Amino acid sequence: MSFDPYLARRDFPILERTNRGQPLVYLDTAASAQKPRAVIDAISDVYERHYANIHRGVYELSEEATRIHDGARETVRAFLGAADVREIVFTRNATESINLVAATFGRANVGPGDEIVISGLEHHANIVPWQMLCQEKEARLRVVPVTDAGEVDLEAFEKLLGDRTRLVAISHVSNALGTIVPIREVTAAAHERGIPVLLDGAQAVPRFAVDVGELGCDFYVFSGHKLYGPSGMGVLYGRAELLEAMPPYQTGGDMIESVSFEKTTFQPPPQRFEAGTPDIAGAAGLAAAIDYLNGLGLDAIEQHELELTRYGTELLQQIPELRMIGTAADKTGVLSFVVEGVHPHDLGTILDTQGVAIRAGHHCAQPLMERFDVPATARASLGLYNVREDLDKLAAAIRHAIELFR
Ligand code: PLP
């Protein structure tokens, strides 16, 4: 059966509500996705029927909770095409996953004069942890330039790779522009020189199928809440041999093997990196989100969003006062733009009165805004539940705002 977004919309209870008295047009999925009933039910089910702390209990309830939590790790492993569940570390979000790698792999492998390569279209989450690490280690952050279309300049990228490069950290899909970065070329160029690659997949995993083996990356991070799952639940995939060699991140309960006042030994990955009680119900919610997406088919979702991205782009380009920011040949899910004479924040506020929820601002990508010489953009971002009518309403609301400011 082919994917029907109108049917899928019925799975999302929140889409029945209004926004400022108008039917809700939700176009902020890049910030966070709405949740299907299956995810909400999976979380409630844990709290209503299976909840206890995990791993330490000898009673039935704790064993059930442990099975649910640990079972979610297998669901994530299969989702990412990872070889082994030990390669899947649960975190709070993509931000924490990146900080974990910077604090462990980074501190252990980066020294004075070394270099870390990122791109000019990164989210702050994939800039600041590396910048801090470089400051601490007297290392250098190198930034691959972005073209006028919002693409990563691959030629410049290859030239930046050198003997001192210790890691490449790059987005799979840009949250501010929707650009899909050609990852296979990135990993091939880096691996030719023996450099590991971390991919920020926060905007990629909700939009198309990802296979870490096929991409050839060493680390892959994402957030559950952007994948139609709960907030507070994130993932770090790391190649087994890299995780094995990494020191702990946070320390405390659950990540130790034995503790005495003289010495502590640690669990192997992934437990080594998961100190303290995890988000037990969150893991169930994340697994339910993945099951839900698999049920719909990620390839179908990908086609749907690509078609909507094309439709939305054509529609917006018909507005003479509007300029698209980010026109990469390969892009998905994000329409970023500025409108002459209307500040993005004013635009966002006026659209809100029409029921249309978009984001206005720097999208946690200030260096990218600077690159395009704009303080902010308006950003409409798509989810599997969006339909053409949402984009028609967006375009009408933008025209209304332009009239108001005339
Ligand atoms: N990376 C990208 C590309 C993002 O879009 C985001 C969030 O917008 C993040 C990282 C950070 O995600 P989180 O705030 O869930 O950690």
Coordinates of C-alpha atoms and ligand atoms in Angstrom, one line a residue:
M1 CA 0.0 0.0 0.0
S2 CA 1.4 3.4 -0.9
F3 CA 1.9 6.2 1.7
D4 CA -1.1 8.4 2.2
P5 CA -0.2 11.6 4.3
Y6 CA -3.9 12.3 4.8
L7 CA -4.3 8.9 6.5
A8 CA -1.0 9.4 8.5
R9 CA -2.3 12.7 9.8
R10 CA -5.0 10.8 11.7
D11 CA -2.2 9.2 13.8
F12 CA -1.2 12.5 15.3
P13 CA -3.7 13.7 17.9
I14 CA -2.2 17.2 18.1
L15 CA -3.1 17.9 14.5
E16 CA -6.8 18.1 15.6
R17 CA -6.2 21.2 17.7
T18 CA -6.3 24.8 16.6
N19 CA -3.6 27.5 16.7
R20 CA -4.9 30.9 17.6
G21 CA -8.4 29.7 16.6
Q22 CA -7.4 28.5 13.2
P23 CA -6.7 24.9 12.1
L24 CA -3.1 24.1 13.0
V25 CA -0.6 24.2 10.1
Y26 CA 2.5 22.7 11.7
L27 CA 5.6 23.6 9.7
D28 CA 8.3 23.4 12.4
T29 CA 9.2 19.7 12.3
A30 CA 12.9 20.5 12.0
A31 CA 12.7 22.0 15.5
S32 CA 10.7 19.0 16.8
A33 CA 8.3 16.5 15.3
Q34 CA 4.8 15.9 16.6
K35 CA 4.1 12.5 18.1
P36 CA 1.9 9.7 16.7
R37 CA -0.5 8.0 19.0
A38 CA 1.7 4.8 18.9
V39 CA 4.5 6.7 20.6
I40 CA 2.3 8.4 23.2
D41 CA 0.7 5.0 24.0
A42 CA 4.1 3.2 24.2
I43 CA 5.2 5.7 26.8
S44 CA 2.0 5.6 28.8
D45 CA 2.1 1.8 28.7
V46 CA 5.5 1.7 30.4
Y47 CA 4.3 4.0 33.2
E48 CA 0.9 2.2 33.6
R49 CA 2.0 -1.4 33.4
H50 CA 5.7 -2.0 33.3
Y51 CA 7.6 0.7 35.2
A52 CA 10.4 0.0 37.6
N53 CA 14.1 0.8 37.5
I54 CA 16.1 -1.4 35.2
H55 CA 19.1 -3.7 35.4
R56 CA 19.2 -4.1 39.1
G57 CA 15.8 -5.6 40.0
V58 CA 15.3 -9.3 40.6
Y59 CA 11.5 -9.0 40.4
E60 CA 9.2 -9.4 37.4
L61 CA 8.4 -5.7 36.9
S62 CA 12.1 -4.7 36.8
E63 CA 12.8 -7.5 34.3
E64 CA 10.0 -6.3 32.1
A65 CA 11.3 -2.7 32.2
T66 CA 14.8 -3.9 31.5
R67 CA 13.6 -5.9 28.5
I68 CA 11.7 -2.9 27.1
H69 CA 14.7 -0.6 27.5
D70 CA 17.3 -2.9 26.2
G71 CA 15.0 -4.1 23.4
A72 CA 14.8 -0.5 22.2
R73 CA 18.6 -0.6 21.6
E74 CA 18.1 -3.5 19.2
T75 CA 15.4 -1.5 17.4
V76 CA 17.8 1.4 17.0
R77 CA 20.6 -0.9 15.9
A78 CA 18.5 -2.3 13.1
F79 CA 17.2 1.1 12.2
L80 CA 20.7 2.4 11.6
G81 CA 22.1 -0.8 10.1
A82 CA 24.7 -1.0 12.8
A83 CA 26.6 -4.3 13.2
D84 CA 26.1 -4.7 17.0
V85 CA 23.8 -3.4 19.8
R86 CA 27.0 -2.5 21.7
E87 CA 27.5 0.2 19.2
I88 CA 24.3 2.0 20.2
V89 CA 24.7 4.4 23.2
F90 CA 21.6 6.1 24.6
T91 CA 22.0 9.8 25.4
R92 CA 19.6 12.7 26.0
N93 CA 19.8 14.2 22.5
A94 CA 22.1 14.8 19.5
T95 CA 23.8 17.6 21.5
E96 CA 24.8 15.3 24.3
S97 CA 25.9 12.6 21.8
I98 CA 28.3 15.1 20.2
N99 CA 29.5 16.4 23.6
L100 CA 30.2 12.8 24.6
V101 CA 32.4 12.2 21.6
A102 CA 34.2 15.5 22.1
A103 CA 34.8 14.9 25.8
T104 CA 36.0 11.3 25.4
F105 CA 37.3 10.5 21.9
G106 CA 38.2 14.2 21.4
R107 CA 40.2 14.6 24.6
A108 CA 42.0 11.3 24.1
N109 CA 43.0 11.9 20.5
V110 CA 43.3 15.7 19.9
G111 CA 46.5 17.5 20.9
P112 CA 48.2 20.8 20.3
G113 CA 48.5 21.7 16.6
D114 CA 45.9 19.0 15.6
E115 CA 42.8 19.9 13.6
I116 CA 39.1 19.2 13.5
V117 CA 37.2 19.8 10.3
I118 CA 33.6 20.9 10.4
S119 CA 31.5 22.6 7.7
G120 CA 30.0 26.1 7.5
L121 CA 26.5 24.8 7.7
E122 CA 26.6 23.2 11.1
H123 CA 24.1 23.6 13.9
H124 CA 25.7 25.1 17.0
A125 CA 25.6 21.6 18.6
N126 CA 28.2 20.5 16.0
I127 CA 30.3 23.7 16.4
V128 CA 30.7 24.7 20.0
P129 CA 31.8 21.3 21.5
W130 CA 34.6 21.2 18.9
Q131 CA 35.5 24.8 19.5
M132 CA 35.8 24.2 23.2
L133 CA 37.9 21.1 22.7
C134 CA 40.2 23.0 20.3
Q135 CA 40.6 25.8 22.9
E136 CA 41.4 23.3 25.6
K137 CA 43.9 21.4 23.5
E138 CA 45.4 24.2 21.5
A139 CA 44.1 22.6 18.4
R140 CA 42.6 24.3 15.4
L141 CA 39.0 24.2 14.1
R142 CA 38.9 24.2 10.3
V143 CA 35.7 25.1 8.5
V144 CA 34.7 24.0 5.0
P145 CA 33.1 26.9 3.1
V146 CA 29.5 26.8 1.9
T147 CA 28.6 27.8 -1.6
D148 CA 26.0 30.4 -2.6
A149 CA 23.5 27.6 -3.1
G150 CA 24.1 26.4 0.5
E151 CA 26.2 23.3 -0.5
V152 CA 29.4 22.2 1.2
D153 CA 32.3 22.9 -1.1
L154 CA 33.8 19.4 -1.5
E155 CA 36.9 20.6 -3.3
A156 CA 37.8 22.9 -0.4
F157 CA 36.9 20.1 2.0
E158 CA 39.5 17.8 0.5
K159 CA 42.1 20.5 0.6
L160 CA 41.4 21.0 4.4
L161 CA 42.2 17.4 5.2
G162 CA 45.8 16.8 6.3
D163 CA 48.2 15.0 8.5
R164 CA 46.9 16.9 11.6
T165 CA 43.2 16.3 11.0
R166 CA 41.9 14.1 13.8
L167 CA 38.2 14.1 13.0
V168 CA 35.7 15.4 10.5
A169 CA 32.3 16.3 12.1
I170 CA 29.6 17.3 9.6
S171 CA 25.8 17.4 9.2
H172 CA 24.0 14.9 7.1
V173 CA 21.2 17.3 6.4
S174 CA 21.3 21.0 7.3
N175 CA 18.6 22.1 9.7
A176 CA 18.7 25.7 8.4
L177 CA 18.7 25.1 4.7
G178 CA 17.7 21.5 4.1
T179 CA 20.9 20.7 2.1
I180 CA 21.7 17.0 1.9
V181 CA 25.5 16.7 2.2
P182 CA 27.0 14.0 -0.1
I183 CA 28.2 11.9 2.8
R184 CA 29.8 9.0 0.8
E185 CA 32.2 11.4 -0.8
V186 CA 33.0 12.9 2.6
T187 CA 33.7 9.6 4.3
A188 CA 35.7 8.3 1.3
A189 CA 37.9 11.3 1.2
A190 CA 38.4 11.3 5.0
H191 CA 39.0 7.5 5.3
E192 CA 41.5 7.6 2.4
R193 CA 43.6 9.6 4.9
G194 CA 42.7 7.5 7.9
I195 CA 40.5 10.3 9.5
P196 CA 37.3 9.3 11.4
V197 CA 34.0 10.9 10.6
L198 CA 31.2 11.9 12.9
L199 CA 27.8 12.6 11.2
D200 CA 25.1 14.8 12.7
G201 CA 22.0 13.0 11.5
A202 CA 19.5 15.0 13.5
Q203 CA 17.7 16.1 10.4
A204 CA 18.4 13.1 8.2
V205 CA 17.0 10.1 10.1
P206 CA 13.4 11.5 10.1
R207 CA 13.6 12.1 6.3
F208 CA 15.2 9.0 4.7
A209 CA 16.6 5.6 5.5
V210 CA 20.1 5.7 6.9
D211 CA 22.6 2.9 7.0
V212 CA 25.8 3.6 8.9
G213 CA 27.6 0.7 7.3
E214 CA 26.8 2.0 3.8
L215 CA 27.7 5.6 4.7
G216 CA 31.0 4.3 6.2
C217 CA 30.9 6.7 9.1
D218 CA 32.5 6.2 12.5
F219 CA 30.0 8.1 14.7
Y220 CA 26.4 9.0 13.9
V221 CA 24.2 11.0 16.2
F222 CA 20.5 11.9 16.3
S223 CA 17.7 13.1 18.7
G224 CA 14.5 11.0 19.4
H225 CA 12.3 14.1 19.4
K226 CA 13.0 15.0 15.8
L227 CA 12.2 11.4 14.8
Y228 CA 8.6 11.6 16.0
G229 CA 9.7 10.1 19.3
P230 CA 10.0 11.6 22.8
S231 CA 12.3 14.4 23.9
G232 CA 15.1 13.5 26.3
M233 CA 16.1 10.5 24.3
G234 CA 19.1 10.6 21.9
V235 CA 21.4 8.2 20.2
L236 CA 25.1 7.9 19.6
Y237 CA 26.2 5.2 17.2
G238 CA 30.0 4.6 17.4
R239 CA 32.1 1.9 15.7
A240 CA 32.8 -0.8 18.2
E241 CA 36.6 -0.5 18.2
L242 CA 36.4 3.3 18.7
L243 CA 33.9 3.0 21.6
E244 CA 36.0 0.3 23.2
A245 CA 39.0 2.6 23.3
M246 CA 37.1 5.6 24.6
P247 CA 37.3 6.6 28.3
P248 CA 34.0 7.1 30.2
Y249 CA 32.0 10.3 29.8
Q250 CA 29.9 10.8 33.0
T251 CA 30.6 8.5 35.9
G252 CA 28.4 7.0 38.6
G253 CA 25.9 4.1 38.8
D254 CA 25.2 1.6 36.1
M255 CA 28.4 2.3 34.1
I256 CA 30.8 0.6 36.6
E257 CA 32.0 -2.9 36.8
S258 CA 33.4 -2.6 40.4
V259 CA 34.0 0.2 42.8
S260 CA 36.3 0.5 45.8
F261 CA 37.7 3.7 47.4
E262 CA 41.0 2.9 45.8
K263 CA 39.9 2.0 42.2
T264 CA 36.9 1.8 39.9
T265 CA 36.7 -0.3 36.8
F266 CA 34.1 0.3 34.0
Q267 CA 31.6 -1.6 32.0
P268 CA 32.2 -2.1 28.3
P269 CA 30.3 0.0 25.8
P270 CA 27.5 1.0 25.6
Q271 CA 26.9 0.9 29.4
R272 CA 30.3 2.7 30.0
F273 CA 28.7 5.8 28.5
E274 CA 25.3 5.6 30.3
A275 CA 25.8 6.7 33.9
G276 CA 22.7 6.8 36.1
T277 CA 19.1 5.9 35.5
P278 CA 18.2 6.3 31.9
D279 CA 14.9 7.5 30.3
I280 CA 13.3 4.1 30.5
A281 CA 9.9 5.1 29.0
G282 CA 11.7 7.3 26.5
A283 CA 13.5 4.3 25.1
A284 CA 10.1 2.6 24.6
G285 CA 8.8 5.8 22.9
L286 CA 11.8 5.9 20.6
A287 CA 11.4 2.3 19.6
A288 CA 7.7 2.9 19.0
A289 CA 8.6 5.9 16.7
I290 CA 11.0 3.7 14.7
D291 CA 8.4 0.9 14.4
Y292 CA 5.8 3.5 13.3
L293 CA 8.2 4.9 10.6
N294 CA 9.1 1.5 9.4
G295 CA 5.4 0.7 9.1
L296 CA 4.9 3.7 6.9
G297 CA 8.1 3.1 5.0
L298 CA 11.0 5.6 5.1
D299 CA 11.4 5.5 1.3
A300 CA 7.8 6.6 0.9
I301 CA 8.2 9.3 3.5
E302 CA 11.4 10.5 1.6
Q303 CA 9.5 10.7 -1.7
H304 CA 6.6 12.5 0.0
E305 CA 8.9 15.2 1.5
L306 CA 10.9 15.6 -1.6
E307 CA 7.7 16.2 -3.6
L308 CA 6.5 18.7 -1.0
T309 CA 9.9 20.5 -0.9
R310 CA 9.7 20.9 -4.7
Y311 CA 6.0 22.0 -4.5
G312 CA 6.7 24.5 -1.7
T313 CA 9.8 25.9 -3.4
E314 CA 7.8 26.6 -6.6
L315 CA 5.0 28.2 -4.7
L316 CA 7.2 30.5 -2.6
Q317 CA 9.3 31.5 -5.6
Q318 CA 6.2 33.0 -7.1
I319 CA 6.2 35.6 -4.4
P320 CA 8.3 38.4 -5.8
E321 CA 9.3 39.9 -2.4
L322 CA 10.6 36.5 -1.2
R323 CA 14.2 35.2 -1.5
M324 CA 15.0 31.6 -0.8
I325 CA 18.1 31.0 1.3
G326 CA 19.5 27.6 0.4
T327 CA 18.9 26.4 -3.1
A328 CA 21.0 23.2 -3.1
A329 CA 20.2 20.8 -5.9
D330 CA 20.0 18.1 -3.3
K331 CA 17.8 19.3 -0.5
T332 CA 14.8 18.1 1.6
G333 CA 12.3 19.1 4.2
V334 CA 13.3 22.7 4.8
L335 CA 12.3 26.0 3.1
S336 CA 14.3 28.9 4.5
F337 CA 13.6 32.4 3.2
V338 CA 13.6 36.1 3.8
V339 CA 10.9 38.5 2.7
E340 CA 11.7 42.1 1.6
G341 CA 10.3 44.6 4.1
V342 CA 9.2 42.1 6.7
H343 CA 11.5 40.9 9.4
P344 CA 11.4 37.1 9.9
H345 CA 10.2 37.5 13.5
D346 CA 7.3 39.7 12.4
L347 CA 6.5 37.3 9.6
G348 CA 6.5 34.4 12.1
T349 CA 4.1 36.4 14.4
I350 CA 1.7 37.2 11.6
L351 CA 1.7 33.6 10.3
D352 CA 0.9 32.5 13.8
T353 CA -2.3 34.5 13.7
Q354 CA -3.2 32.6 10.6
G355 CA -2.7 29.2 12.3
V356 CA 0.7 28.7 10.5
A357 CA 3.5 27.6 12.9
I358 CA 7.0 28.3 11.4
R359 CA 10.3 29.2 13.0
A360 CA 12.1 32.6 12.6
G361 CA 15.6 33.2 13.8
H362 CA 19.1 32.0 13.3
H363 CA 18.2 28.3 13.7
C364 CA 21.2 27.7 16.0
A365 CA 23.4 28.3 12.9
Q366 CA 24.7 31.9 13.4
P367 CA 27.8 31.5 11.3
L368 CA 25.6 30.2 8.4
M369 CA 23.4 33.3 8.7
E370 CA 26.5 35.4 8.6
R371 CA 27.6 33.6 5.4
F372 CA 24.3 34.6 3.7
D373 CA 24.5 38.1 5.2
V374 CA 21.1 37.8 7.0
P375 CA 20.5 38.1 10.7
A376 CA 17.7 35.5 10.5
T377 CA 15.5 33.6 8.2
A378 CA 11.9 32.4 8.3
R379 CA 11.9 28.6 8.1
A380 CA 9.1 26.3 7.2
S381 CA 10.1 22.7 7.8
L382 CA 8.2 19.6 6.7
G383 CA 7.1 16.4 8.3
L384 CA 5.5 13.2 7.0
Y385 CA 2.1 14.7 8.1
N386 CA 2.3 17.8 5.9
V387 CA 0.3 18.1 2.7
R388 CA 0.2 20.5 -0.2
E389 CA -2.7 22.4 1.5
D390 CA -0.3 23.3 4.3
L391 CA 2.0 25.0 1.9
D392 CA -0.9 26.7 0.1
K393 CA -1.8 28.2 3.5
L394 CA 1.8 29.2 4.1
A395 CA 2.0 31.0 0.8
A396 CA -1.3 32.8 1.4
A397 CA -0.3 33.8 4.9
I398 CA 3.0 35.2 3.6
R399 CA 1.1 37.3 1.0
H400 CA -1.2 38.5 3.8
A401 CA 1.9 39.6 5.8
I402 CA 3.4 41.4 2.8
E403 CA 0.1 43.3 2.3
L404 CA 0.0 44.3 6.0
F405 CA 3.6 45.8 5.7
R406 CA 3.0 47.6 2.5
Ligands
PLP1 N1 22.0 19.0 14.8 C1 21.1 19.5 13.9 C2 21.3 19.4 12.5 C3 19.9 19.9 14.4 O1 18.9 20.3 13.6 C4 19.7 20.0 15.8 C5 18.5 20.6 16.4 O2 17.8 21.4 15.8 C6 20.7 19.5 16.7 C7 21.9 19.1 16.1 C8 20.6 19.5 18.1 O3 19.5 18.7 18.5 P1 19.1 18.6 20.0 O4 18.7 20.0 20.5 O5 17.9 17.7 20.0 O6 20.2 18.1 20.8

